[in-house]
Structures are given as C-alpha cells and as structure tokens.
CSV table of C-alpha atoms in Angstrom, one decimal:
chain,number,residue,atom,x,y,z
T,1,MET,CA,-67.5,266.7,194.3
T,2,LEU,CA,-65.6,266.1,197.5
T,3,GLY,CA,-62.3,266.8,195.7
T,4,VAL,CA,-62.9,270.6,195.6
T,5,PRO,CA,-63.1,271.1,199.4
T,6,LEU,CA,-60.3,268.6,200.0
T,7,LEU,CA,-58.0,270.3,197.5
T,8,GLY,CA,-58.9,273.7,198.9
T,9,LEU,CA,-58.3,272.4,202.4
T,10,PHE,CA,-54.9,270.8,201.5
T,11,GLY,CA,-54.0,273.9,199.5
T,12,THR,CA,-54.6,276.0,202.6
T,13,LEU,CA,-53.3,273.7,205.4
T,14,ALA,CA,-50.1,272.5,203.8
T,15,PRO,CA,-48.7,276.0,203.4
T,16,LEU,CA,-49.7,276.9,207.0
T,17,TRP,CA,-48.0,273.7,208.2
T,18,GLY,CA,-44.9,274.8,206.2
T,19,LEU,CA,-45.0,278.2,207.8
T,20,TRP,CA,-45.2,276.7,211.2
T,21,ARG,CA,-42.6,274.0,210.9
T,22,TRP,CA,-40.0,275.2,208.5
T,23,ARG,CA,-37.3,277.8,209.0
T,24,GLY,CA,-35.3,280.1,206.7
T,25,PRO,CA,-35.9,280.2,203.0
T,26,TRP,CA,-38.3,277.2,203.2
T,27,ARG,CA,-40.6,279.3,205.3
T,28,ILE,CA,-40.6,282.1,202.8
T,29,ALA,CA,-41.3,279.6,200.0
T,30,ALA,CA,-44.2,278.2,201.9
T,31,ALA,CA,-45.6,281.7,202.4
T,32,LEU,CA,-46.2,282.2,198.7
T,33,PRO,CA,-48.9,279.5,198.3
T,34,ALA,CA,-50.4,280.6,201.6
T,35,LEU,CA,-50.7,284.2,200.4
T,36,ALA,CA,-52.2,283.0,197.1
T,37,MET,CA,-54.9,281.1,199.0
T,38,ALA,CA,-55.6,283.9,201.4
T,39,TRP,CA,-55.8,286.4,198.5
T,40,MET,CA,-58.3,284.2,196.6
T,41,VAL,CA,-60.5,283.5,199.6
T,42,GLY,CA,-60.4,287.1,200.7
T,43,ARG,CA,-61.3,288.3,197.2
T,44,ILE,CA,-64.2,285.9,197.0
T,45,VAL,CA,-65.5,287.1,200.4
T,46,VAL,CA,-65.1,290.8,199.6
T,47,ASP,CA,-66.5,290.6,196.1
T,48,THR,CA,-69.6,288.6,197.2
T,49,SER,CA,-70.3,291.0,200.0
T,50,ARG,CA,-70.5,293.8,197.5
T,51,ASP,CA,-72.4,291.8,194.8
T,52,PRO,CA,-73.8,288.4,195.8
T,53,THR,CA,-74.1,287.4,192.1
T,54,SER,CA,-70.3,287.6,191.6
T,55,HIS,CA,-68.1,284.6,191.9
T,56,ASN,CA,-70.8,282.1,191.0
T,57,LEU,CA,-68.0,279.7,190.0
T,58,TRP,CA,-66.1,280.1,193.3
T,59,PRO,CA,-65.6,276.3,193.7
T,60,PHE,CA,-63.6,276.3,190.5
T,61,GLU,CA,-61.5,279.3,191.6
T,62,ILE,CA,-60.7,277.4,194.9
T,63,LEU,CA,-59.9,274.3,192.8
T,64,ILE,CA,-57.5,276.2,190.5
T,65,VAL,CA,-55.7,278.1,193.3
T,66,GLY,CA,-55.8,275.1,195.6
T,67,GLY,CA,-54.4,272.9,193.0
T,68,LEU,CA,-51.6,275.3,192.2
T,69,SER,CA,-50.9,275.7,195.9
T,70,SER,CA,-50.9,272.0,196.4
T,71,ALA,CA,-48.5,271.4,193.5
T,72,VAL,CA,-46.1,274.1,194.8
T,73,MET,CA,-46.2,272.6,198.3
T,74,LEU,CA,-45.6,269.0,197.0
T,75,ALA,CA,-42.7,270.3,195.0
T,76,LEU,CA,-41.3,272.1,198.2
T,77,PHE,CA,-41.8,268.9,200.3
T,78,VAL,CA,-39.8,266.9,197.7
T,79,ALA,CA,-37.1,269.6,197.2
T,80,ARG,CA,-36.6,270.0,201.0
T,81,ALA,CA,-36.3,266.2,201.5
T,82,LEU,CA,-33.7,266.0,198.7
T,83,VAL,CA,-31.7,268.9,200.1
T,84,GLN,CA,-31.8,267.5,203.6
T,85,ARG,CA,-30.8,264.1,202.4
T,86,ASN,CA,-27.8,265.4,200.5
T,87,ARG,CA,-26.7,267.7,203.3
T,88,PRO,CA,-23.6,266.4,205.1
T,89,ALA,CA,-24.1,265.3,208.7
T,90,ARG,CA,-23.0,267.7,211.4
T,91,GLY,CA,-20.9,266.6,214.2
C-alpha cells in the first residue's frame, strides 16, 4: 500500500528535479512527465470538487501516471548518462 504514494511522489519529484537541474532538450524532455502528473492531479482535484463521488479509484490513476512518469524519467536518466559518457571531453 505504501508503493502508491511512493510511486506518485517519485513520479512527481523526479521530473521536477530534472526541470531544475537539466538544461536544453533534457529539460524539455523532463517537462513532459511533470506536465502529465500535474494534469492528472489537477483533474482529480477539479473533478472531485464538482462531484465528490468521481475518481473513487484515484490511487490507481496516480499509480498509472506515476508509473509512466517514473519509467520515462528512468529512461531519461540512463539516456542522459550514456550521452554524457560518450561525449568527447572539452579542453
């Protein structure tokens, strides 16, 4: 049961970390999962304020989007590390 909040937290914080630390196209790539998480949480908040019975399965929604966001960010971490490792040294 602890996995849902942790996955949602990682799916939110990892893209925010990427937005803060990365530059150039990596920052744009990190913005996509951040926008997906923001859209999902915003949609849950707005929809439940209109109808409290909607989104009864919101933990699963967070799990799905958080899992996708986490997978994208892990792929970006690996891709960025590989690109930086293969980049010739400046100097």
